[in-house]
């Protein structure tokens, strides 16, 4: 029975990873596609490959995710992990349907915490606060500020450049910045699924904490997120690339470069599972604000902000409902 539940948890975790891929595919490539630097299919292919590579670059975020809750041993603990995943997937699908770039990361953590609380299990609130909640508020502010400052620096450095030639140069540069963004997405988001699978294996007693992540977990998570990315997320891409602000190549380059830098630093330095969606969206708004504040469609930004605020509690509630339903069938 336990083995069957673990297999089911692994499968559902990889389904979440796949939905994360197509839900967040726009994060890495929307700016490059909207500026004409890359065609959609080329951008998706590049993002899928870089997502796969990025998944192999670290494990710190995965261990942070596995530390967010202590579901307890045995079948009951595995059901809690399963319900956490189902809650996250539910919210991912709702926001994808409405084209809102919400956070898969916060949906996952919210789902795990919601299922744990509903089941009366332990949530490690210190980890949640330090590694999730505080970075959730700080990373968008940092990305917005850095995006604004980098774009100001670019505008000053290229103030006398020929606009056509500069745009062509930044289109080429965007290929590199988009690849860096996709690599950071793989580094951050694939690890979150690895963390959940590792948590399930720990709960079932199939691995020890000291052993680290099995290679098959890394390969499976990397493959799932890459396939999801390849399938695309066109609804969200339109929101990021067009509805917030119409980007030009310099602003696209600046937004992607800043977002990638924030993703790398939070993964390696702070071990925090931050939202790639929050990061790139905030960077886009930051670079857009250098044109003029009214150039950013703040009404769209307000809708996105609403989805951000709702993600953690909504995913937690969905996971709690899943647990209450599952509890009816538990022995």
Coordinates of C-alpha atoms in Angstrom, one line a residue:
X1 CA 0.0 0.0 0.0
X2 CA 2.8 2.4 1.0
X3 CA 4.7 1.7 -2.2
X4 CA 1.7 2.3 -4.3
X5 CA 1.1 5.7 -2.6
X6 CA 4.8 6.7 -3.1
X7 CA 4.6 5.8 -6.8
X8 CA 1.4 7.9 -7.0
X9 CA 3.0 10.8 -5.3
X10 CA 6.0 10.7 -7.6
X11 CA 3.7 10.6 -10.7
X12 CA 1.6 13.5 -9.3
X13 CA 4.8 15.5 -8.5
X14 CA 6.0 15.0 -12.1
X15 CA 2.6 16.1 -13.4
X16 CA 3.0 19.3 -11.2
X17 CA 6.5 19.7 -12.7
X18 CA 5.0 19.5 -16.2
X19 CA 2.3 22.0 -15.4
X20 CA 5.0 24.2 -13.8
X21 CA 6.9 24.0 -17.1
X22 CA 4.0 25.1 -19.4
X23 CA 2.7 27.5 -16.7
X24 CA 6.1 29.2 -16.4
X25 CA 7.4 28.8 -19.9
X26 CA 6.4 32.4 -20.6
X27 CA 8.7 33.6 -17.8
X28 CA 11.9 32.8 -19.7
X29 CA 10.8 33.6 -23.3
X30 CA 7.9 36.1 -23.3
X31 CA 10.2 39.2 -23.5
X32 CA 12.3 37.7 -26.3
X33 CA 9.3 36.7 -28.3
X34 CA 7.5 40.0 -27.8
X35 CA 10.5 42.0 -29.0
X36 CA 11.1 39.8 -32.0
X37 CA 14.5 38.6 -30.8
X38 CA 13.4 35.0 -31.1
X39 CA 10.6 33.1 -32.8
X40 CA 8.2 31.3 -30.4
X41 CA 9.3 27.8 -31.3
X42 CA 13.0 28.6 -31.2
X43 CA 12.5 30.3 -27.8
X44 CA 10.6 27.4 -26.4
X45 CA 13.2 24.9 -27.6
X46 CA 16.0 26.9 -26.1
X47 CA 14.1 27.3 -22.8
X48 CA 13.3 23.6 -22.6
X49 CA 17.0 22.7 -23.0
X50 CA 18.2 25.3 -20.5
X51 CA 15.5 24.2 -18.0
X52 CA 16.9 20.7 -18.3
X53 CA 20.5 21.8 -17.8
X54 CA 19.6 24.1 -14.9
X55 CA 18.0 21.3 -12.9
X56 CA 21.4 19.7 -12.5
X57 CA 23.1 22.8 -11.1
X58 CA 22.1 22.6 -7.4
X59 CA 20.1 20.9 -4.6
X60 CA 19.8 23.6 -1.9
X61 CA 16.3 24.7 -3.0
X62 CA 15.1 21.1 -3.1
X63 CA 16.2 20.6 0.5
X64 CA 14.5 23.8 1.6
X65 CA 11.2 22.5 0.1
X66 CA 11.5 19.1 1.8
X67 CA 12.0 20.9 5.1
X68 CA 8.8 23.0 4.9
X69 CA 6.6 20.4 6.6
X70 CA 7.0 17.2 8.7
X71 CA 4.1 15.0 7.6
X72 CA 5.1 12.1 9.8
X73 CA 5.9 8.6 8.6
X74 CA 3.9 6.0 6.7
X75 CA 0.8 6.1 4.5
X76 CA -0.8 9.1 6.3
X77 CA 2.3 11.3 5.7
X78 CA 2.3 10.3 2.1
X79 CA -1.3 11.3 1.7
X80 CA -0.5 14.7 3.1
X81 CA 2.2 15.2 0.5
X82 CA -0.1 14.0 -2.2
X83 CA -2.8 16.4 -1.2
X84 CA -0.3 19.3 -1.1
X85 CA 0.6 18.6 -4.7
X86 CA -3.0 18.3 -5.8
X87 CA -3.8 21.7 -4.2
X88 CA -0.9 23.3 -6.0
X89 CA -1.9 21.8 -9.4
X90 CA -5.4 23.0 -8.9
X91 CA -4.4 26.6 -8.4
X92 CA -1.8 26.3 -11.3
X93 CA -4.6 25.3 -13.7
X94 CA -7.0 28.0 -12.5
X95 CA -4.4 30.8 -13.0
X96 CA -3.2 29.3 -16.3
X97 CA -6.8 29.2 -17.6
X98 CA -7.2 32.9 -16.8
X99 CA -3.8 33.8 -18.1
X100 CA -2.4 35.1 -14.8
X101 CA 1.3 34.6 -14.2
X102 CA 1.0 33.5 -10.6
X103 CA 3.7 31.6 -8.7
X104 CA 3.9 27.8 -9.0
X105 CA 6.5 27.9 -6.2
X106 CA 4.2 29.6 -3.7
X107 CA 1.3 27.3 -4.9
X108 CA 3.5 24.3 -4.0
X109 CA 4.6 25.6 -0.6
X110 CA 1.1 26.8 0.2
X111 CA -0.4 23.4 -0.8
X112 CA 2.1 21.5 1.4
X113 CA 1.4 23.7 4.4
X114 CA -2.4 23.7 3.8
X115 CA -2.5 19.9 3.7
X116 CA -0.2 19.6 6.8
X117 CA -2.4 22.0 8.8
X118 CA -5.6 20.3 7.8
X119 CA -4.1 16.9 8.9
X120 CA -2.8 18.3 12.2
X121 CA 0.8 17.6 11.1
X122 CA 3.8 19.9 11.7
X123 CA 4.6 22.8 9.4
X124 CA 8.1 24.3 9.9
X125 CA 7.0 27.9 10.2
X126 CA 10.5 29.2 10.7
X127 CA 11.5 27.8 7.3
X128 CA 8.3 29.0 5.6
X129 CA 8.8 32.5 7.0
X130 CA 12.5 32.8 6.4
X131 CA 12.8 31.0 3.0
X132 CA 9.4 31.6 1.5
X133 CA 7.4 34.5 2.9
X134 CA 10.2 37.1 3.3
X135 CA 11.7 36.3 -0.1
X136 CA 8.2 36.4 -1.6
X137 CA 7.9 40.1 -0.7
X138 CA 11.5 41.1 -1.2
X139 CA 12.4 39.5 -4.5
X140 CA 9.8 41.5 -6.6
X141 CA 10.9 44.7 -4.9
X142 CA 14.6 43.9 -5.7
X143 CA 13.8 42.9 -9.3
X144 CA 11.7 46.0 -9.9
X145 CA 14.4 48.3 -8.5
X146 CA 17.3 46.6 -10.3
X147 CA 15.4 46.5 -13.5
X148 CA 14.7 50.2 -13.3
X149 CA 18.4 51.0 -12.5
X150 CA 19.9 48.8 -15.1
X151 CA 17.6 50.2 -17.8
X152 CA 18.5 53.8 -16.7
X153 CA 22.2 52.8 -17.1
X154 CA 21.6 51.3 -20.5
X155 CA 19.7 54.4 -21.7
X156 CA 22.6 56.6 -20.5
X157 CA 25.3 54.4 -22.0
X158 CA 23.6 54.2 -25.4
X159 CA 22.2 57.7 -25.5
X160 CA 24.2 58.6 -28.6
X161 CA 23.9 55.2 -30.4
X162 CA 22.0 54.7 -33.6
X163 CA 18.5 53.3 -32.4
X164 CA 18.3 50.7 -35.2
X165 CA 21.8 49.4 -34.7
X166 CA 21.3 49.3 -30.9
X167 CA 18.1 47.4 -31.2
X168 CA 19.7 44.8 -33.5
X169 CA 22.5 44.4 -31.0
X170 CA 20.2 44.0 -28.1
X171 CA 18.1 41.4 -30.0
X172 CA 21.3 39.3 -30.2
X173 CA 22.0 39.9 -26.5
X174 CA 18.5 38.8 -25.6
X175 CA 19.3 35.3 -26.9
X176 CA 21.9 35.1 -24.1
X177 CA 19.8 36.8 -21.4
X178 CA 16.8 34.6 -22.3
X179 CA 19.0 31.5 -22.0
X180 CA 20.3 32.7 -18.7
X181 CA 16.7 33.2 -17.5
X182 CA 15.6 29.7 -18.6
X183 CA 18.7 28.2 -16.9
X184 CA 17.7 30.0 -13.7
X185 CA 14.1 28.8 -14.0
X186 CA 15.4 25.2 -14.3
X187 CA 17.7 25.8 -11.3
X188 CA 14.8 27.1 -9.2
X189 CA 11.7 25.3 -10.3
X190 CA 12.8 21.8 -11.1
X191 CA 14.4 21.6 -7.6
X192 CA 11.0 22.3 -6.0
X193 CA 9.6 19.1 -7.5
X194 CA 12.8 17.2 -6.5
X195 CA 12.2 18.5 -3.0
X196 CA 8.6 17.1 -2.9
X197 CA 9.7 13.7 -4.2
X198 CA 12.6 13.6 -1.8
X199 CA 10.1 14.5 1.0
X200 CA 7.9 11.5 -0.1
X201 CA 10.8 9.1 -0.1
X202 CA 11.9 10.3 3.3
X203 CA 8.3 9.9 4.6
X204 CA 8.2 6.4 3.2
X205 CA 11.6 5.5 4.6
X206 CA 13.1 4.8 1.2
X207 CA 16.0 7.3 1.6
X208 CA 17.9 8.9 4.5
X209 CA 18.3 12.6 4.9
X210 CA 22.1 12.3 4.7
X211 CA 22.0 10.4 1.3
X212 CA 20.9 13.4 -0.8
X213 CA 18.8 13.4 -3.9
X214 CA 18.9 10.2 -6.0
X215 CA 20.0 10.8 -9.6
X216 CA 16.8 9.4 -11.0
X217 CA 14.8 12.1 -9.1
X218 CA 16.9 14.8 -10.7
X219 CA 16.6 13.4 -14.2
X220 CA 12.9 12.8 -13.9
X221 CA 12.2 16.3 -12.6
X222 CA 14.4 17.9 -15.3
X223 CA 12.7 16.0 -18.0
X224 CA 9.2 16.8 -16.8
X225 CA 9.7 20.5 -16.6
X226 CA 11.5 20.6 -20.0
X227 CA 8.6 18.8 -21.7
X228 CA 6.2 21.2 -20.0
X229 CA 8.2 24.2 -21.2
X230 CA 8.2 22.8 -24.7
X231 CA 4.4 22.5 -24.7
X232 CA 4.3 26.3 -24.1
X233 CA 2.2 28.7 -22.1
X234 CA 0.8 31.1 -24.7
X235 CA -1.9 32.7 -22.5
X236 CA 0.6 33.9 -19.9
X237 CA 3.1 34.9 -22.6
X238 CA 0.7 37.4 -23.9
X239 CA 0.2 38.9 -20.4
X240 CA 4.0 39.2 -19.8
X241 CA 5.1 40.3 -23.2
X242 CA 2.3 42.6 -24.3
X243 CA -0.3 43.4 -21.7
X244 CA 2.0 44.8 -19.0
X245 CA 4.0 46.9 -21.4
X246 CA 5.1 46.7 -25.0
X247 CA 8.8 45.9 -24.7
X248 CA 11.7 46.9 -27.0
X249 CA 14.9 44.8 -27.2
X250 CA 17.0 46.8 -24.6
X251 CA 14.2 46.6 -22.0
X252 CA 13.7 42.9 -22.7
X253 CA 17.5 42.3 -22.3
X254 CA 17.5 44.3 -19.0
X255 CA 14.5 42.5 -17.6
X256 CA 15.8 39.0 -18.4
X257 CA 19.3 39.8 -17.1
X258 CA 18.0 41.1 -13.8
X259 CA 15.6 38.3 -13.3
X260 CA 18.3 35.7 -14.0
X261 CA 20.6 37.3 -11.5
X262 CA 18.0 37.3 -8.8
X263 CA 17.2 33.6 -9.4
X264 CA 20.8 32.6 -9.2
X265 CA 21.6 34.6 -6.0
X266 CA 18.5 33.4 -4.1
X267 CA 19.2 29.7 -5.1
X268 CA 22.9 29.6 -4.2
X269 CA 23.2 32.2 -1.5
X270 CA 19.8 32.1 0.4
X271 CA 18.6 28.6 -0.6
X272 CA 15.2 30.2 -1.1
X273 CA 12.5 28.8 -3.5
X274 CA 11.5 32.2 -4.9
X275 CA 9.0 32.7 -7.7
X276 CA 10.4 33.0 -11.2
X277 CA 7.0 34.6 -12.2
X278 CA 7.2 37.3 -9.6
X279 CA 10.8 38.0 -10.5
X280 CA 10.5 38.4 -14.2
X281 CA 7.2 40.3 -14.0
X282 CA 8.6 42.8 -11.5
X283 CA 11.7 43.2 -13.6
X284 CA 9.5 43.9 -16.7
X285 CA 7.5 46.5 -14.8
X286 CA 10.8 48.1 -13.5
X287 CA 12.3 48.5 -17.0
X288 CA 8.9 49.7 -18.3
X289 CA 8.7 52.4 -15.7
X290 CA 11.8 54.1 -17.2
X291 CA 9.8 54.9 -20.3
X292 CA 7.2 56.7 -18.2
X293 CA 5.1 55.4 -15.4
X294 CA 1.9 55.5 -17.5
X295 CA 3.5 53.2 -20.0
X296 CA 3.1 50.3 -17.6
X297 CA -0.5 49.0 -17.6
X298 CA -1.0 49.1 -13.9
X299 CA -4.5 47.7 -14.1
X300 CA -3.0 44.5 -15.5
X301 CA -0.3 44.6 -12.8
X302 CA -3.0 45.0 -10.2
X303 CA -4.7 41.8 -11.4
X304 CA -1.4 40.0 -11.3
X305 CA -0.7 41.3 -7.8
X306 CA -4.1 40.0 -6.7
X307 CA -3.2 36.5 -8.0
X308 CA 0.2 36.7 -6.2
X309 CA -1.5 37.5 -2.8
X310 CA -4.1 34.8 -3.3
X311 CA -1.8 32.1 -4.4
X312 CA -0.5 30.9 -1.0
X313 CA -3.8 30.8 0.8
X314 CA -5.8 29.6 -2.2
X315 CA -3.4 26.6 -2.8
X316 CA -3.4 25.9 0.9
X317 CA -7.3 25.8 0.9
X318 CA -7.4 23.6 -2.2
X319 CA -4.9 21.2 -0.6
X320 CA -6.9 21.2 2.7
X321 CA -10.1 20.3 0.8
X322 CA -8.2 17.5 -1.0
X323 CA -7.0 16.1 2.4
X324 CA -10.5 16.3 3.9
X325 CA -11.9 14.4 1.0
X326 CA -9.1 11.8 1.1
X327 CA -9.5 11.5 4.9
X328 CA -13.0 10.1 4.3
X329 CA -11.4 7.1 2.6
X330 CA -8.4 6.6 4.9
X331 CA -8.5 3.6 7.2

